[in-house]
Short mmCIF file of C-alpha atoms and ligand atoms in Angstrom, two decimals:
data_model
loop_
_atom_site.label_atom_id
_atom_site.label_comp_id
_atom_site.label_asym_id
_atom_site.label_seq_id
_atom_site.Cartn_x
_atom_site.Cartn_y
_atom_site.Cartn_z
CA MET A 1 -12.48 30.82 5.85
CA LYS A 2 -14.65 27.77 5.38
CA ILE A 3 -12.80 24.63 5.56
CA ILE A 4 -14.27 21.12 4.58
CA ILE A 5 -12.82 18.01 6.18
CA LEU A 6 -13.21 14.71 4.37
CA ASN A 7 -12.66 12.13 7.02
CA GLY A 8 -11.42 9.02 5.38
CA SER A 9 -11.39 6.82 8.52
CA PRO A 10 -14.03 4.30 8.59
CA LYS A 11 -14.16 4.86 12.42
CA GLY A 12 -15.87 8.25 11.85
CA LYS A 13 -15.77 10.42 15.05
CA LEU A 14 -13.64 7.83 16.79
CA SER A 15 -10.77 8.34 14.21
CA ILE A 16 -7.35 9.09 15.77
CA THR A 17 -6.59 11.17 12.79
CA LEU A 18 -9.61 13.25 13.30
CA GLN A 19 -8.23 14.29 16.64
CA TYR A 20 -5.48 15.95 14.92
CA VAL A 21 -7.94 17.93 12.90
CA ASN A 22 -10.01 18.70 15.92
CA PHE A 23 -6.94 20.00 17.72
CA ILE A 24 -6.28 22.38 14.67
CA LYS A 25 -10.03 23.43 14.84
CA LYS A 26 -9.70 24.33 18.53
CA LYS A 27 -6.52 26.37 18.11
CA PHE A 28 -7.87 28.25 14.97
CA PRO A 29 -11.42 29.02 15.97
CA GLU A 30 -11.58 32.00 13.50
CA HIS A 31 -12.48 29.67 10.65
CA THR A 32 -15.57 27.47 10.07
CA TYR A 33 -15.18 23.75 9.59
CA LYS A 34 -17.57 21.11 8.41
CA ILE A 35 -16.58 17.45 8.62
CA HIS A 36 -17.99 14.83 6.31
CA HIS A 37 -17.57 11.24 7.45
CA ILE A 38 -16.76 9.88 4.05
CA SER A 39 -15.48 6.39 4.80
CA GLU A 40 -18.06 5.59 7.59
CA ARG A 41 -20.98 6.76 5.34
CA ILE A 42 -19.73 5.43 2.01
CA ASN A 43 -22.53 3.12 1.22
CA ARG A 44 -25.22 5.90 1.79
CA ILE A 45 -23.04 8.49 -0.22
CA ALA A 46 -22.77 5.90 -3.11
CA HIS A 47 -26.49 5.30 -3.20
CA ASN A 48 -28.02 8.64 -2.19
CA ASP A 49 -27.55 11.27 -4.88
CA ASN A 50 -28.73 14.12 -2.56
CA LEU A 51 -26.01 13.30 0.10
CA PHE A 52 -23.34 12.96 -2.49
CA GLN A 53 -24.56 16.44 -3.95
CA GLU A 54 -24.51 18.08 -0.53
CA ILE A 55 -20.97 17.19 -0.01
CA MET A 56 -20.11 18.39 -3.47
CA ASP A 57 -21.89 21.75 -2.83
CA ASP A 58 -19.90 22.11 0.44
CA ILE A 59 -16.70 21.52 -1.36
CA GLY A 60 -17.66 23.88 -4.11
CA SER A 61 -18.23 26.70 -1.66
CA ALA A 62 -15.35 26.07 0.55
CA ASP A 63 -12.00 27.86 0.65
CA ALA A 64 -10.03 24.78 1.44
CA VAL A 65 -10.26 21.00 1.74
CA ILE A 66 -8.46 18.78 4.24
CA TRP A 67 -8.21 15.08 3.35
CA SER A 68 -7.90 13.40 6.86
CA PHE A 69 -7.20 9.72 6.74
CA PRO A 70 -5.40 6.80 8.15
CA ILE A 71 -2.93 4.83 6.06
CA TYR A 72 -4.44 1.48 5.15
CA VAL A 73 -2.29 -1.17 3.35
CA LEU A 74 0.11 1.36 1.66
CA LEU A 75 -2.77 3.61 0.55
CA ILE A 76 -6.01 5.13 1.79
CA PRO A 77 -8.74 3.07 3.13
CA SER A 78 -10.96 1.30 0.34
CA GLN A 79 -13.96 3.41 1.41
CA LEU A 80 -12.27 6.63 0.66
CA LYS A 81 -10.93 5.27 -2.64
CA ARG A 82 -14.55 4.48 -3.63
CA PHE A 83 -15.53 8.10 -2.85
CA ILE A 84 -12.70 9.22 -5.21
CA GLU A 85 -13.85 6.84 -7.90
CA LEU A 86 -17.49 8.14 -7.43
CA VAL A 87 -16.33 11.75 -7.90
CA PHE A 88 -14.94 10.83 -11.33
CA GLU A 89 -17.94 8.57 -12.27
CA LYS A 90 -20.45 11.18 -11.27
CA ARG A 91 -18.42 13.92 -13.30
CA ALA A 92 -18.02 15.97 -10.13
CA LYS A 93 -14.31 17.09 -10.66
CA LYS A 94 -15.47 20.65 -11.15
CA TYR A 95 -16.30 21.19 -7.33
CA PHE A 96 -12.61 20.54 -6.57
CA ARG A 97 -11.20 22.82 -9.23
CA ASN A 98 -8.63 25.39 -7.66
CA LYS A 99 -9.38 24.42 -4.06
CA TYR A 100 -6.48 24.69 -1.82
CA THR A 101 -5.93 21.25 -0.08
CA VAL A 102 -3.70 19.32 2.17
CA SER A 103 -3.64 15.68 3.17
CA LEU A 104 -3.21 14.74 6.74
CA SER A 105 -2.67 11.20 7.81
CA THR A 106 -1.94 9.13 10.81
CA SER A 107 -0.15 5.81 10.71
CA LEU A 108 2.96 3.91 11.82
CA ARG A 109 4.62 5.59 8.80
CA PHE A 110 4.73 2.27 6.95
CA TYR A 111 4.31 3.40 3.35
CA ASP A 112 2.68 6.58 4.29
CA HIS A 113 4.59 8.24 1.32
CA THR A 114 2.86 5.94 -1.27
CA ALA A 115 -0.55 6.88 0.18
CA HIS A 116 0.32 10.62 0.09
CA ASN A 117 1.75 10.28 -3.49
CA TYR A 118 -1.43 8.62 -4.66
CA LEU A 119 -3.66 11.38 -3.04
CA HIS A 120 -1.48 14.09 -4.39
CA GLY A 121 -1.88 12.66 -7.90
CA ILE A 122 -5.59 12.60 -7.39
CA CYS A 123 -5.69 16.13 -6.27
CA ASP A 124 -3.65 17.18 -9.33
CA ASP A 125 -6.15 15.35 -11.46
CA LEU A 126 -8.95 17.17 -9.79
CA ASN A 127 -7.11 20.46 -10.47
CA MET A 128 -6.80 21.27 -6.88
CA ARG A 129 -4.22 23.54 -5.33
CA TYR A 130 -2.17 20.95 -3.43
CA TRP A 131 -0.34 22.71 -0.71
CA THR A 132 1.53 19.90 1.17
CA ASP A 133 1.02 16.68 3.16
CA TYR A 134 1.39 16.01 6.77
CA SER A 135 2.10 12.43 7.96
CA ALA A 136 1.97 12.06 11.67
CA ASP A 137 2.72 9.03 13.72
CA MET A 138 -0.53 7.95 15.32
CA GLN A 139 0.97 8.74 18.86
CA ASP A 140 2.29 12.12 17.98
CA LEU A 141 -0.61 14.06 19.45
CA MET A 142 0.52 13.14 22.87
CA ASP A 143 3.82 14.94 22.41
CA GLU A 144 4.10 18.72 22.94
CA THR A 145 6.75 19.26 20.29
CA GLN A 146 4.64 17.37 17.72
CA ARG A 147 1.58 19.34 18.53
CA GLU A 148 3.48 22.62 18.02
CA LYS A 149 4.59 21.25 14.64
CA LEU A 150 1.05 20.45 13.74
CA LEU A 151 0.12 24.04 14.50
CA VAL A 152 2.76 25.49 12.34
CA PHE A 153 1.69 23.21 9.49
CA ALA A 154 -1.98 24.51 9.90
CA GLU A 155 -0.89 28.08 10.22
CA GLU A 156 1.13 27.97 7.27
CA PHE A 157 -1.62 26.37 5.20
CA PHE A 158 -4.24 28.82 6.29
CA HIS A 159 -1.84 31.73 5.35
CA ALA A 160 -1.42 30.01 1.95
CA VAL A 161 -5.13 29.84 1.28
CA ALA A 162 -5.69 33.44 2.39
CA SER A 163 -2.83 34.95 0.41
CA ARG A 164 -3.60 32.73 -2.59
CA LEU A 165 0.13 31.39 -2.52
CA PRO A 166 1.17 29.51 -5.65
CA THR A 167 1.28 25.73 -5.66
CA THR A 168 2.94 23.43 -8.13
CA LYS A 169 1.42 20.42 -10.04
CA VAL A 170 3.55 17.29 -9.50
CA TYR A 171 1.78 14.74 -11.44
CA ASP A 172 0.98 14.76 -15.15
CA PRO A 173 -2.57 13.52 -16.00
CA VAL A 174 -2.54 9.65 -16.89
CA VAL A 175 -3.00 9.07 -20.63
CA THR A 176 -4.79 5.94 -21.49
CA ARG A 177 -4.46 4.67 -25.04
CA ARG A 178 -6.72 2.52 -27.11
CA PHE A 179 -5.37 -0.81 -28.21
CA THR A 180 -7.03 -4.12 -28.67
CA TYR A 181 -4.89 -7.05 -27.86
CA LYS A 182 -5.41 -10.17 -29.85
CA ALA A 183 -4.00 -13.36 -28.45
CA GLY A 184 -2.12 -15.78 -30.56
CA ASP A 185 -1.97 -19.57 -30.37
CA VAL A 186 0.18 -21.07 -27.62
CA LYS A 187 2.50 -23.53 -29.33
CA GLU A 188 4.17 -25.21 -26.43
CA LYS A 189 2.47 -25.52 -22.97
CA VAL A 190 4.21 -25.07 -19.55
CA ASP A 191 3.99 -28.18 -17.39
CA ASN A 192 2.46 -27.04 -14.11
CA ASN A 193 3.71 -30.14 -12.35
CA GLY A 194 0.62 -30.72 -10.43
CA ARG A 195 0.88 -27.19 -8.80
CA ARG A 196 -2.34 -25.21 -8.29
CA ILE A 197 -2.07 -21.82 -9.91
CA LEU A 198 -4.70 -19.25 -8.90
CA ILE A 199 -5.38 -16.10 -11.05
CA LEU A 200 -7.07 -13.62 -8.76
CA THR A 201 -8.94 -10.81 -10.47
CA ASP A 202 -11.68 -8.29 -10.32
CA LEU A 203 -12.35 -8.41 -14.02
CA GLU A 204 -15.44 -6.57 -15.01
CA LYS A 205 -15.62 -7.43 -18.86
CA GLU A 206 -14.34 -10.67 -20.26
CA LYS A 207 -14.05 -9.14 -23.68
CA SER A 208 -11.25 -6.78 -22.70
CA ASN A 209 -7.43 -6.81 -22.95
CA LEU A 210 -7.26 -7.94 -19.40
CA GLY A 211 -9.73 -10.73 -19.93
CA ARG A 212 -7.88 -11.91 -23.06
CA MET A 213 -4.52 -11.79 -21.23
CA ILE A 214 -5.88 -13.77 -18.33
CA ASP A 215 -7.10 -16.43 -20.89
CA GLN A 216 -3.80 -16.45 -22.66
CA PHE A 217 -1.84 -16.92 -19.47
CA LYS A 218 -4.12 -19.75 -18.41
CA ASN A 219 -3.67 -21.46 -21.85
CA SER A 220 0.14 -21.40 -21.39
CA PHE A 221 -0.20 -24.22 -18.80
CA THR A 222 -0.94 -27.75 -19.37
CA ASP A 223 -3.61 -27.58 -16.53
CA GLY A 224 -4.13 -26.64 -13.04
CA VAL A 225 -5.07 -22.95 -13.35
CA GLU A 226 -8.04 -21.63 -11.54
CA ILE A 227 -9.50 -18.14 -11.89
CA ALA A 228 -11.27 -16.50 -8.98
CA ASN A 229 -13.04 -13.15 -9.44
CA ILE A 230 -13.48 -11.25 -6.24
CA ASN A 231 -16.62 -9.80 -7.34
CA ASP A 232 -18.12 -13.37 -6.97
CA ILE A 233 -17.08 -13.52 -3.26
CA GLU A 234 -19.74 -12.41 -0.75
CA ILE A 235 -17.89 -9.45 0.86
CA LYS A 236 -20.27 -7.50 3.30
CA GLY A 237 -18.09 -4.43 3.73
CA GLY A 238 -14.63 -2.87 4.11
CA CYS A 239 -12.51 -3.22 7.08
CA ILE A 240 -13.70 -0.88 9.83
CA GLY A 241 -10.33 -0.49 11.56
CA CYS A 242 -11.38 -2.02 14.87
CA VAL A 243 -8.19 -4.04 15.17
CA GLN A 244 -9.92 -6.60 17.20
CA CYS A 245 -8.06 -9.27 14.97
CA GLY A 246 -4.81 -8.18 16.50
CA LEU A 247 -5.51 -10.50 19.43
CA ASP A 248 -6.25 -13.76 17.62
CA ASN A 249 -6.61 -13.11 13.84
CA LYS A 250 -10.46 -13.14 14.36
CA CYS A 251 -12.33 -10.69 12.21
CA ILE A 252 -15.65 -9.15 13.24
CA TYR A 253 -16.97 -10.31 9.87
CA MET A 254 -16.27 -13.91 10.61
CA GLY A 255 -19.29 -16.08 9.80
CA LYS A 256 -21.10 -13.13 8.36
CA ASP A 257 -19.73 -13.20 4.77
CA GLY A 258 -17.60 -15.46 2.53
CA PHE A 259 -14.28 -13.55 2.67
CA ILE A 260 -12.32 -15.43 5.15
CA ASP A 261 -13.45 -18.85 3.88
CA PHE A 262 -12.24 -17.82 0.44
CA CYS A 263 -8.83 -16.77 1.84
CA GLU A 264 -8.33 -19.80 3.84
CA GLU A 265 -9.70 -22.38 1.47
CA THR A 266 -8.75 -20.99 -2.01
CA TYR A 267 -6.35 -18.03 -1.86
CA PHE A 268 -3.69 -19.01 0.60
CA THR A 269 -3.79 -22.67 -0.28
CA ALA A 270 -2.81 -22.07 -3.93
CA ASP A 271 0.76 -22.95 -4.88
CA ALA A 272 1.26 -19.74 -6.88
CA VAL A 273 -0.97 -16.73 -7.45
CA VAL A 274 -1.26 -14.34 -10.30
CA PHE A 275 -2.93 -11.02 -9.54
CA ALA A 276 -4.92 -9.51 -12.40
CA PRO A 277 -6.67 -6.40 -11.04
CA GLU A 278 -8.31 -3.68 -13.03
CA ILE A 279 -6.39 -0.36 -12.84
CA LYS A 280 -8.68 2.54 -11.78
CA ASP A 281 -7.40 6.02 -11.76
CA ARG A 282 -3.77 5.83 -10.11
CA TYR A 283 -4.34 2.55 -8.32
CA PHE A 284 -6.65 -0.50 -8.58
CA SER A 285 -10.31 -0.53 -8.02
CA TRP A 286 -11.77 0.11 -4.59
CA LYS A 287 -13.09 -3.46 -4.45
CA TRP A 288 -9.61 -4.68 -5.01
CA LYS A 289 -8.38 -2.39 -2.15
CA GLN A 290 -11.32 -3.66 0.09
CA PHE A 291 -10.04 -7.10 -0.46
CA LEU A 292 -6.54 -6.16 0.56
CA ASP A 293 -7.73 -4.13 3.61
CA ARG A 294 -9.93 -7.08 4.77
CA ASN A 295 -6.68 -9.26 4.60
CA PHE A 296 -5.53 -7.24 7.67
CA TYR A 297 -7.39 -9.83 9.73
CA ARG A 298 -4.08 -11.75 9.46
CA GLY A 299 -2.27 -8.87 11.00
CA HIS A 300 1.39 -8.69 10.08
CA THR A 301 1.70 -12.40 9.17
CA PRO A 302 2.22 -13.38 5.53
CA GLY A 303 -0.31 -15.75 3.85
CA LEU A 304 1.73 -16.61 0.76
CA LYS A 305 5.26 -16.81 2.14
CA GLY A 306 7.72 -18.41 -0.26
CA LYS A 307 5.34 -18.58 -3.11
CA GLN A 308 5.56 -17.46 -6.74
CA THR A 309 3.60 -14.40 -7.75
CA ALA A 310 2.98 -12.29 -10.84
CA TYR A 311 0.80 -9.51 -12.01
CA ILE A 312 -1.12 -9.18 -15.24
CA LEU A 313 -2.23 -5.63 -15.94
CA SER A 314 -3.94 -3.61 -18.68
CA GLY A 315 -3.26 -0.03 -18.59
CA PRO A 316 -0.58 2.66 -18.22
CA LEU A 317 1.60 1.23 -15.50
CA LYS A 318 4.75 3.05 -16.94
CA GLN A 319 2.97 6.43 -15.83
CA LEU A 320 2.19 5.04 -12.35
CA GLU A 321 5.54 4.55 -10.77
CA ASN A 322 3.89 4.87 -7.34
CA LEU A 323 1.72 1.84 -8.08
CA ARG A 324 4.78 -0.10 -9.25
CA GLN A 325 6.38 0.53 -5.90
CA ILE A 326 3.43 -0.49 -4.10
CA ILE A 327 3.21 -3.80 -6.01
CA GLN A 328 6.95 -4.48 -5.27
CA ALA A 329 6.52 -3.59 -1.66
CA LYS A 330 3.54 -5.76 -1.17
CA SER A 331 5.37 -8.72 -2.76
CA GLU A 332 8.40 -8.24 -0.66
CA MET A 333 6.55 -7.65 2.58
CA GLY A 334 4.59 -10.89 1.78
CA TYR A 335 7.84 -12.88 1.34
CA THR A 336 6.78 -13.88 -2.16
CA ASN A 337 8.75 -14.03 -5.37
CA LEU A 338 7.48 -11.43 -7.93
CA VAL A 339 8.30 -13.15 -11.09
CA ASP A 340 7.07 -10.45 -13.43
CA ILE A 341 4.52 -7.64 -14.09
CA VAL A 342 3.07 -8.15 -17.51
CA THR A 343 1.24 -5.35 -19.20
CA ASP A 344 -0.30 -4.62 -22.66
CA GLU A 345 1.81 -1.30 -22.73
CA SER A 346 3.86 -2.65 -25.74
CA GLU A 347 0.73 -2.56 -27.89
CA ASN A 348 2.20 -5.58 -29.61
CA ASP A 349 0.32 -8.89 -29.74
CA LYS A 350 3.22 -11.10 -30.19
CA ALA A 351 5.27 -9.34 -27.53
CA ILE A 352 2.35 -9.56 -24.79
CA ASP A 353 1.96 -13.37 -25.88
CA ARG A 354 5.77 -13.96 -25.35
CA THR A 355 5.87 -12.03 -21.96
CA LEU A 356 2.85 -13.97 -20.73
CA TYR A 357 4.32 -17.20 -21.75
CA ASN A 358 7.65 -16.29 -20.15
CA ALA A 359 5.98 -15.36 -16.92
CA ALA A 360 4.32 -18.76 -16.84
CA ARG A 361 7.60 -20.51 -17.56
CA ARG A 362 9.52 -18.52 -15.02
CA MET A 363 6.95 -19.17 -12.44
CA MET A 364 7.35 -22.90 -12.57
CA TRP A 365 11.09 -22.70 -12.87
CA CYS A 366 11.48 -20.54 -9.83
CA ASP A 367 8.82 -22.71 -8.03
CA GLU A 368 10.89 -25.93 -8.56
CA ARG A 369 13.81 -24.21 -7.01
CA GLN A 370 11.76 -22.47 -4.23
CA TYR A 371 13.51 -19.34 -5.19
CA VAL A 372 12.63 -15.97 -3.55
CA LYS A 373 14.63 -13.04 -4.73
CA PRO A 374 16.50 -11.24 -1.92
CA PRO A 375 14.48 -8.15 -0.73
CA SER A 376 15.22 -4.54 -1.24
CA PHE A 377 14.95 -1.60 1.05
CA LEU A 378 11.23 -1.97 0.58
CA TYR A 379 11.17 -4.99 2.75
CA VAL A 380 14.15 -4.24 4.92
CA GLY A 381 12.79 -0.75 6.12
CA GLY A 382 9.19 -2.20 6.38
CA HIS A 383 10.26 -5.18 8.38
CA LYS A 384 11.97 -2.97 10.92
CA ILE A 385 8.76 -0.90 11.37
CA PHE A 386 6.61 -4.11 11.82
CA ARG A 387 9.15 -5.68 14.16
CA ASP A 388 9.28 -2.81 16.48
CA LEU A 389 5.48 -2.41 16.38
CA VAL A 390 4.80 -6.03 17.20
CA TRP A 391 7.24 -5.97 19.93
CA SER A 392 6.23 -2.75 21.49
CA ARG A 393 2.40 -3.37 21.13
CA ARG A 394 2.51 -7.10 21.81
CA ALA A 395 -0.49 -6.94 24.14
CA ILE A 396 -2.61 -5.76 21.14
CA PHE A 397 -0.91 -7.71 18.37
CA GLN A 398 -0.75 -11.09 20.17
CA ALA A 399 -1.23 -13.18 17.15
CA ASP A 400 1.59 -11.42 15.30
CA TYR A 401 3.88 -11.73 18.44
CA LYS A 402 3.50 -15.50 18.50
CA TYR A 403 4.25 -15.63 14.77
CA TYR A 404 7.31 -13.30 15.02
CA ARG A 405 8.71 -15.27 17.95
CA LYS A 406 8.18 -18.59 16.26
CA HIS A 407 9.91 -17.46 13.11
CA LYS A 408 12.70 -15.57 15.00
CA MET A 409 11.73 -12.29 13.42
CA PHE A 410 12.80 -10.17 16.42
CA ASP A 411 16.21 -9.64 14.88
CA PHE A 412 17.12 -6.61 16.94
CA PRO A 413 20.85 -5.61 16.46
CA GLN A 414 21.32 -5.57 20.20
CA LYS A 415 21.03 -9.32 20.13
CA ASP A 416 23.97 -9.69 17.67
CA LYS A 417 26.59 -11.15 20.10
CA LYS A 418 29.26 -11.32 17.51
CA ALA A 419 28.85 -7.65 16.59
CA ALA A 420 28.98 -6.70 20.24
CA ALA A 421 32.21 -8.62 20.88
CA PHE A 422 33.75 -6.99 17.74
CA ASN A 423 32.70 -3.49 18.87
CA LYS A 424 34.00 -4.02 22.37
CA GLN A 425 37.30 -5.17 21.16
CA MET A 426 37.74 -2.53 18.57
CA MET A 427 36.60 0.41 20.81
CA SER A 428 39.27 -0.70 23.36
CA LEU A 429 41.96 -0.99 20.76
CA MET A 430 41.19 2.35 19.14
CA LYS A 431 41.89 4.14 22.51
CA ASP A 432 45.48 4.06 21.51
CA PRO A 433 45.84 6.89 18.74
CA LYS A 434 48.59 4.86 16.98
CA MET A 435 46.38 1.79 16.71
CA LYS A 436 43.48 3.98 15.59
CA GLU A 437 45.68 5.25 12.72
CA GLU A 438 46.67 1.71 11.84
CA ILE A 439 43.05 0.50 11.79
CA ARG A 440 42.01 3.44 9.61
CA LYS A 441 44.32 2.28 6.92
CA MET A 442 43.24 -1.36 7.06
CA MET A 443 39.49 -0.50 6.69
CA LYS A 444 39.02 -1.21 3.12
CA THR A 445 40.87 -4.54 2.99
CA GLN A 446 39.45 -5.77 6.33
CA ALA A 447 35.89 -5.15 5.27
CA VAL A 448 36.16 -7.36 2.08
CA ARG A 449 38.58 -10.06 3.68
CA PRO A 450 35.75 -12.50 4.80
CA HIS A 451 34.03 -12.14 1.44
CA MET A 452 37.30 -12.99 -0.35
CA GLU A 453 37.73 -15.95 1.85
CA VAL A 454 34.20 -17.38 1.13
CA VAL A 455 35.01 -16.97 -2.70
CA ALA A 456 38.43 -18.71 -2.37
CA LYS A 457 36.92 -21.63 -0.33
CA GLU A 458 33.89 -22.52 -2.52
C1 FMN B 1 -6.56 -2.44 7.84
C2 FMN B 1 -5.57 -1.46 8.35
C3 FMN B 1 -4.35 -1.34 7.47
C4 FMN B 1 -3.26 -0.61 7.97
N1 FMN B 1 -2.32 -0.34 7.23
C5 FMN B 1 -1.24 0.49 7.50
C6 FMN B 1 -0.23 0.83 6.75
O1 FMN B 1 -0.06 0.24 5.57
N2 FMN B 1 0.83 1.55 7.17
C7 FMN B 1 0.78 2.10 8.46
O2 FMN B 1 1.65 2.81 8.65
N3 FMN B 1 -0.27 1.91 9.25
C8 FMN B 1 -1.32 1.15 8.86
N4 FMN B 1 -2.36 0.91 9.59
C9 FMN B 1 -2.44 1.64 10.93
C10 FMN B 1 -3.44 2.99 10.88
O3 FMN B 1 -3.04 3.76 9.68
C11 FMN B 1 -3.26 3.59 12.16
O4 FMN B 1 -3.83 2.90 13.14
C12 FMN B 1 -4.16 5.05 12.00
O5 FMN B 1 -3.62 5.95 12.98
C13 FMN B 1 -5.52 4.87 12.33
O6 FMN B 1 -6.21 6.16 12.17
P1 FMN B 1 -7.76 6.47 12.39
O7 FMN B 1 -8.04 6.15 13.80
O8 FMN B 1 -7.89 7.75 12.01
O9 FMN B 1 -8.51 5.51 11.38
C14 FMN B 1 -3.45 0.04 9.26
C15 FMN B 1 -4.54 -0.22 9.96
C16 FMN B 1 -5.53 -0.93 9.58
C17 FMN B 1 -6.78 -1.19 10.38
#
């Protein structure tokens, strides 16, 4: 069988994920494999039609396609996202039709599922036969049991391709509707109290629903609203994954383009930030993703901690539950308060005006109270992954380590002295079977007792 590998790591041959593919290649030598280093060569692929066509022809004549990629900021790297956009723009969907495919990633398994969900949706849009995903921890290959697991995954996939086993489509096509939003007058303005509100966008056409929603939101305030379009920032390229920034937050692009100056002078210094990205396929644009990936120079330290944020979107968010989760997770992991996500999906001018105004009002109301909503599992789970990573790889993530120590973020349960004392006492008491029975009966009332005491006291 002819297998095409689309390598989505900007590190090309030095990709960790690609070593998992190389391992499969070595163990299944009966197949032929061809690797395209998509992310590493994305600029050439975008500007050289012959090269793009060569990749399409390879895919068209292949029996199966393996998407091999690292997880970057809850998704695939911006370079691979750009390749996907090119496939749709250049009307090259037909080459992917009915091809068996799997997605294989390495990461710390921090939001690996949102990346795989995204790619699965894209494969369904391309009418591919999506077999399954394989999300490996970046260190798995060093473990014999994990290597065996990887081979079972590959063996089953190759069997499915050879036997033309059935696959199921999971994602419905995204339906976009035509609706032109007409903004009404803003009767009463929200006082921004001298606060600097930044609207960050990658708007392409000002005369669009998104453009008009941004204007309407801006007009809801007395003053103080700035609009920054990331297309106006000089960004030389996407994150190349070198992770040199882990040591001291210094990016290899420093002094070479305008990205970091923009972040330090305009973005992180704003008092509140409204994100207004264009929706492209099942996510935002590759340029938006590039902006987020490049933010990795800050490692795992938040740049907008404690600030109010909101999203203004034009497009079918209701059909993109995965994207909604990514938005929420990004906000929670950034310690920001996500006031609202305003869309034009109601297709009702007045309702959109009202929600935009309401978002502006709530933003200032929450800002005055310094309110940040308590996080959900999206933060709590994510924090534990980051905490353990920063601790265990502190030689690499030195900048993060300093930040985590300073902000007391190494909240390991082993350090909870009260819990340790409680456990010790209870374990010893419960050695007595009679006592154990007594405690069993008291569990419900004892669990709620301290909460009731607080309510009684306040
Ligand atoms: C810019 C950037 C963003 C990342 N974002 C994530 C992430 O969201 N979740 C995660 O688990 N790992 C994340 N990682 C870690 C990579 O996924 C991991 O190191 C991967 O194994 C690299 O694979 P590669 O060598 O094939 O590129 C990120 C790394 C970089 C450089």
